[in-house]
mmCIF file of N, CA and C in Angstrom:
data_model
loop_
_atom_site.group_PDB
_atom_site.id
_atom_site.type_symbol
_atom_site.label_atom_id
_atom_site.label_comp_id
_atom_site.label_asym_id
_atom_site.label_seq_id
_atom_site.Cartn_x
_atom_site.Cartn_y
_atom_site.Cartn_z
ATOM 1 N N UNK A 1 62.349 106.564 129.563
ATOM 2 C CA UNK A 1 62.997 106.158 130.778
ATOM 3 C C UNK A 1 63.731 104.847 130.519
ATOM 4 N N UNK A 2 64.920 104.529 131.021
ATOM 5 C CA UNK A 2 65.915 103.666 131.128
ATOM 6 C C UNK A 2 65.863 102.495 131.778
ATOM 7 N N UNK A 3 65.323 101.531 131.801
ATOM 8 C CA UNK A 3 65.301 100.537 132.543
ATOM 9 C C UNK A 3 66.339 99.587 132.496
ATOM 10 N N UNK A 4 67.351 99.379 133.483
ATOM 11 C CA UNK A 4 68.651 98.417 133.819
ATOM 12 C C UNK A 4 67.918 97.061 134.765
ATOM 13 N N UNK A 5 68.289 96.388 134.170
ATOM 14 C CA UNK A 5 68.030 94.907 134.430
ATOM 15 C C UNK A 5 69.801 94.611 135.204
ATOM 16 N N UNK A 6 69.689 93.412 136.365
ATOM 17 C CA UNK A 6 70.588 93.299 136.597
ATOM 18 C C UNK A 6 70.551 91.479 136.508
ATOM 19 N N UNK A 7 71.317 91.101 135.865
ATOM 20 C CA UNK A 7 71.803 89.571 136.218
ATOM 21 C C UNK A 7 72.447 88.890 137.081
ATOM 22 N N UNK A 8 72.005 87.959 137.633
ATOM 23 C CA UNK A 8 73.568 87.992 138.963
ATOM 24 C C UNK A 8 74.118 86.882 137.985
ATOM 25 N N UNK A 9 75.323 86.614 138.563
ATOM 26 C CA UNK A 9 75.897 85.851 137.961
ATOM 27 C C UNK A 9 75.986 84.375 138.019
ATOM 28 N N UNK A 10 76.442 83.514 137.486
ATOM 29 C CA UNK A 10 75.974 81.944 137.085
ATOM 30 C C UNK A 10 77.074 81.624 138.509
ATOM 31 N N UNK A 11 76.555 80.646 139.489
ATOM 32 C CA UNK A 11 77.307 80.310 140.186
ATOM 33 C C UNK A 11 77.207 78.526 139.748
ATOM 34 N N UNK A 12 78.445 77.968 140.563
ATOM 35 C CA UNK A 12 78.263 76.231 140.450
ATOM 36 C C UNK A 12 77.011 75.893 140.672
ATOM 37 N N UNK A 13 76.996 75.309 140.706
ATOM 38 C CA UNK A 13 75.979 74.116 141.337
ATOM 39 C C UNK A 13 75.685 73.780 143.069
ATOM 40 N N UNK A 14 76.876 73.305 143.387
ATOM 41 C CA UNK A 14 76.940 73.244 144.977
ATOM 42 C C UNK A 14 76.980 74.606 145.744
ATOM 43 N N UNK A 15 76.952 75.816 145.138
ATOM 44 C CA UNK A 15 77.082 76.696 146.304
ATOM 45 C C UNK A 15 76.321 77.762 145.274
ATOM 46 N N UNK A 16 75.044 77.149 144.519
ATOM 47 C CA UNK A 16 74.325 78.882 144.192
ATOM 48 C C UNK A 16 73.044 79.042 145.448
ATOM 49 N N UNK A 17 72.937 78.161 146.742
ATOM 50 C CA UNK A 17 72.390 78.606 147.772
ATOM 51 C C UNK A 17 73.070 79.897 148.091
ATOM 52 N N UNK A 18 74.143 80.163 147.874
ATOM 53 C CA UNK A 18 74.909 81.179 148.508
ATOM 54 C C UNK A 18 73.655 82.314 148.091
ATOM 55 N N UNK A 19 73.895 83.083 147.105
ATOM 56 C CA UNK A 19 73.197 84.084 146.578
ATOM 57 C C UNK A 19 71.091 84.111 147.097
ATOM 58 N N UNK A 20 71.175 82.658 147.528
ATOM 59 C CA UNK A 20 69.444 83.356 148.122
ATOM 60 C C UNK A 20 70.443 83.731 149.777
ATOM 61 N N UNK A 21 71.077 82.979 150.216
ATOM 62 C CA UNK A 21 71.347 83.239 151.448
ATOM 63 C C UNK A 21 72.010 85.121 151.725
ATOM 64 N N UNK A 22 72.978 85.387 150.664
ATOM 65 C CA UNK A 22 73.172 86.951 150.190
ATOM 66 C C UNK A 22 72.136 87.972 150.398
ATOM 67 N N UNK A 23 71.230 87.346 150.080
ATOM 68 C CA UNK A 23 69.967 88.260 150.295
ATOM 69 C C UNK A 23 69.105 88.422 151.108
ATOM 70 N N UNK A 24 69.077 87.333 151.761
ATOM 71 C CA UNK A 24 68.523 87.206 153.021
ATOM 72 C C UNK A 24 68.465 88.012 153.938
ATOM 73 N N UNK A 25 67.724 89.120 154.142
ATOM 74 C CA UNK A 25 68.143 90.260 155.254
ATOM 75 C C UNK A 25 67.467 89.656 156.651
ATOM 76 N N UNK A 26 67.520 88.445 156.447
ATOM 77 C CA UNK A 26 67.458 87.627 157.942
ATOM 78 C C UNK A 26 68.618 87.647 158.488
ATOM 79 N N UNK A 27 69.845 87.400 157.574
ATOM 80 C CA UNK A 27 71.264 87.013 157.973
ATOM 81 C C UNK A 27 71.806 87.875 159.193
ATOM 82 N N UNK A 28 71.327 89.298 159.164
ATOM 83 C CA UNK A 28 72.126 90.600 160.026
ATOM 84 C C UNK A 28 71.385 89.814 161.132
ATOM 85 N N UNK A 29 70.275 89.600 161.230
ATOM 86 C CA UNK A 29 70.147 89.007 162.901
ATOM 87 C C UNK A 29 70.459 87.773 163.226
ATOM 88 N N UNK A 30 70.583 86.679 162.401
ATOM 89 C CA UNK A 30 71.461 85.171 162.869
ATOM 90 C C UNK A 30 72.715 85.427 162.498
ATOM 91 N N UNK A 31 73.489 85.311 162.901
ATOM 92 C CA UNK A 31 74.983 85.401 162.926
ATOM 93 C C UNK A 31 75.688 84.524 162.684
ATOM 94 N N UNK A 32 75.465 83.137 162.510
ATOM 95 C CA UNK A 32 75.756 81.826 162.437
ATOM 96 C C UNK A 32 75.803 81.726 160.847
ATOM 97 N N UNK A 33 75.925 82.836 160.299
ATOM 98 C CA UNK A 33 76.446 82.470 158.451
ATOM 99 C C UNK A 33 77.631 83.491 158.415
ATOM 100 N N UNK A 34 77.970 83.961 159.495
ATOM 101 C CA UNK A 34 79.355 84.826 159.373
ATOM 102 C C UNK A 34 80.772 84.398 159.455
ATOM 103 N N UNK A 35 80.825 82.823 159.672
ATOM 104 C CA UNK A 35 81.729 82.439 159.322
ATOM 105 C C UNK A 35 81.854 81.467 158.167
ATOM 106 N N UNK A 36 80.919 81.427 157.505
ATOM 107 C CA UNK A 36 80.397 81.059 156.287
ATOM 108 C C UNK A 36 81.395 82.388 155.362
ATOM 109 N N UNK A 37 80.804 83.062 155.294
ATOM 110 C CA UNK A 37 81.144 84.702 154.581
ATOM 111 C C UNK A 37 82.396 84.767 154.959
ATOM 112 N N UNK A 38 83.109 84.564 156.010
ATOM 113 C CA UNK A 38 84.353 84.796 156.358
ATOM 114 C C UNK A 38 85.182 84.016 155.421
ATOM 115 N N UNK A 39 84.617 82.225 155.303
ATOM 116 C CA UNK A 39 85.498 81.403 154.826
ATOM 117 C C UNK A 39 85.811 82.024 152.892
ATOM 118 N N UNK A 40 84.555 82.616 153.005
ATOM 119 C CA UNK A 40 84.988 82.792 151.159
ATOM 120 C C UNK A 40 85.657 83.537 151.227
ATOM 121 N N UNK A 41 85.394 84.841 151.673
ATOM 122 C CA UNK A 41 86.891 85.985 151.224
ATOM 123 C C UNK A 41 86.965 86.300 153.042
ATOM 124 N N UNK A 42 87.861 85.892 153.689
ATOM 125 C CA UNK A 42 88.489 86.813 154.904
ATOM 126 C C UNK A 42 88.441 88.266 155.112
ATOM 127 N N UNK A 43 89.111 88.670 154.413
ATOM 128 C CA UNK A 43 89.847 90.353 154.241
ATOM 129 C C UNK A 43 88.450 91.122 153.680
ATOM 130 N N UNK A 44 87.721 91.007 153.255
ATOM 131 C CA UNK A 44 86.627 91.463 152.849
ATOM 132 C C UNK A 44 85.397 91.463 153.355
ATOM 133 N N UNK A 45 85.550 90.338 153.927
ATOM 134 C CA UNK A 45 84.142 89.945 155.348
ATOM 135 C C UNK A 45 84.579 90.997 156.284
ATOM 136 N N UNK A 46 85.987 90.757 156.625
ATOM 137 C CA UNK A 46 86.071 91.800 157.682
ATOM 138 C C UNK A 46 86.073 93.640 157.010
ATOM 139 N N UNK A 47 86.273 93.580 156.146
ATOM 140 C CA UNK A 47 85.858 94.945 156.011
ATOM 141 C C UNK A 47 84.952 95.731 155.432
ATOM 142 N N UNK A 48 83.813 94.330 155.124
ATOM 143 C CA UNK A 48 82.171 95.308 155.021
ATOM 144 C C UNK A 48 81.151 94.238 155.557
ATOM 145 N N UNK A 49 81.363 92.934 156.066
ATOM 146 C CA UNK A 49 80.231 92.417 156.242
ATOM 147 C C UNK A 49 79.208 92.660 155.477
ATOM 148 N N UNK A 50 79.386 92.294 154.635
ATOM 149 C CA UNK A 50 78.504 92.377 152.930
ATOM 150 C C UNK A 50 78.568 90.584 152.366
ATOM 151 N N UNK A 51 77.185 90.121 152.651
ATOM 152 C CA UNK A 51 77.742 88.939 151.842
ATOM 153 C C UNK A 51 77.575 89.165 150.262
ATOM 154 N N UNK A 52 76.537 90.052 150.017
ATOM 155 C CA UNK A 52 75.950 90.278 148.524
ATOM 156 C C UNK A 52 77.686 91.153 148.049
ATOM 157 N N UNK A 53 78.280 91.836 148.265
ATOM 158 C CA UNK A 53 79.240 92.061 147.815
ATOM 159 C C UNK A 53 80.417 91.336 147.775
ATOM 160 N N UNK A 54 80.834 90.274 148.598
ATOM 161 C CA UNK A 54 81.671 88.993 148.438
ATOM 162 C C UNK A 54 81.107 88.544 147.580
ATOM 163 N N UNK A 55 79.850 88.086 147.591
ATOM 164 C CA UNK A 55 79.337 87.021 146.400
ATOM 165 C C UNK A 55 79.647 87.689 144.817
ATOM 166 N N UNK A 56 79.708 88.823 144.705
ATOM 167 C CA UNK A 56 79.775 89.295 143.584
ATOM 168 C C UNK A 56 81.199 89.592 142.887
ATOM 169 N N UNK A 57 82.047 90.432 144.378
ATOM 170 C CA UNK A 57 83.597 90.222 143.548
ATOM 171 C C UNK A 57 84.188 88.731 143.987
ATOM 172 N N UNK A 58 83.824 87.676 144.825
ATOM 173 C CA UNK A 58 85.302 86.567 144.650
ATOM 174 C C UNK A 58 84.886 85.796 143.332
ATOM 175 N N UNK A 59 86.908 85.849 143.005
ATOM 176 C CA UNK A 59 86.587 84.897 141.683
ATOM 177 C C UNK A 59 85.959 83.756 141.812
ATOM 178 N N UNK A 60 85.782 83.207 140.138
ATOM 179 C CA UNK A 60 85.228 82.015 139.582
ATOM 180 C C UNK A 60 86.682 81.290 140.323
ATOM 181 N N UNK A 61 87.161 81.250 140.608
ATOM 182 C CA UNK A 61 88.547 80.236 140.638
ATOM 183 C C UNK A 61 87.891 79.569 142.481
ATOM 184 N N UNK A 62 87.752 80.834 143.014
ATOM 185 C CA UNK A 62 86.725 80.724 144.613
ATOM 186 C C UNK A 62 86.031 79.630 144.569
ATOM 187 N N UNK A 63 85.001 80.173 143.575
ATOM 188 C CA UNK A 63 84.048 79.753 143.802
ATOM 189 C C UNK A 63 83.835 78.303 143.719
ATOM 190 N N UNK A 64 84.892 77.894 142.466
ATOM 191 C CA UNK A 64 85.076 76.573 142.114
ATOM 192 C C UNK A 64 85.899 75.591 143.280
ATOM 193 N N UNK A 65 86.481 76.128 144.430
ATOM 194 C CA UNK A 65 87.386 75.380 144.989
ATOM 195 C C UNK A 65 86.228 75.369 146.115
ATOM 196 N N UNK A 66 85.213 76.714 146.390
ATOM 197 C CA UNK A 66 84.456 76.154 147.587
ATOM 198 C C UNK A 66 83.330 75.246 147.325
ATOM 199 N N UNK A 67 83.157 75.000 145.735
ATOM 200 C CA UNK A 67 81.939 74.072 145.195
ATOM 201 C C UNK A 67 82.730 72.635 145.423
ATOM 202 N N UNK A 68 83.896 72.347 145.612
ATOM 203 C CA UNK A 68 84.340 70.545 145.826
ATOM 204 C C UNK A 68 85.123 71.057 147.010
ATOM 205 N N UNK A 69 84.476 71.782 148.350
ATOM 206 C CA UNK A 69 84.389 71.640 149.862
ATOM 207 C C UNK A 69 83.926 70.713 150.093
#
């Protein structure tokens, strides 16, 4: 049997809270991190409300401009 390990990926410094907050399946009932999720990718918040999937496709280039917010 096959066992796949998954890595997430290396975020900055100032914003690898993001990824515990991603996971958080608290988030669907406080709503008050949805414009959080909005600010990283727009167009993508609005079309899955997925933070674990924003967190995973916006670029490193993102990520770096929302780490010196």
């Amino acid at each position: 049997m096959q066992m796949n390990h998954y890595l997430p990926r290396a975020l900055p410094d100032p914003v690898k809270g993001l990824a515990t907050l991603a996971l958080d399946l608290r988030w669907s009932w406080n709503h008050g991190a949805d414009a959080l999720w909005h600010q990283v990718d727009p167009k993508l918040w609005e079309a899955t409300a997925n933070p674990w999937l924003i967190l995973e496709t916006v670029s490193n280039r993102r990520l770096r401009e929302l780490a010196t917010d």
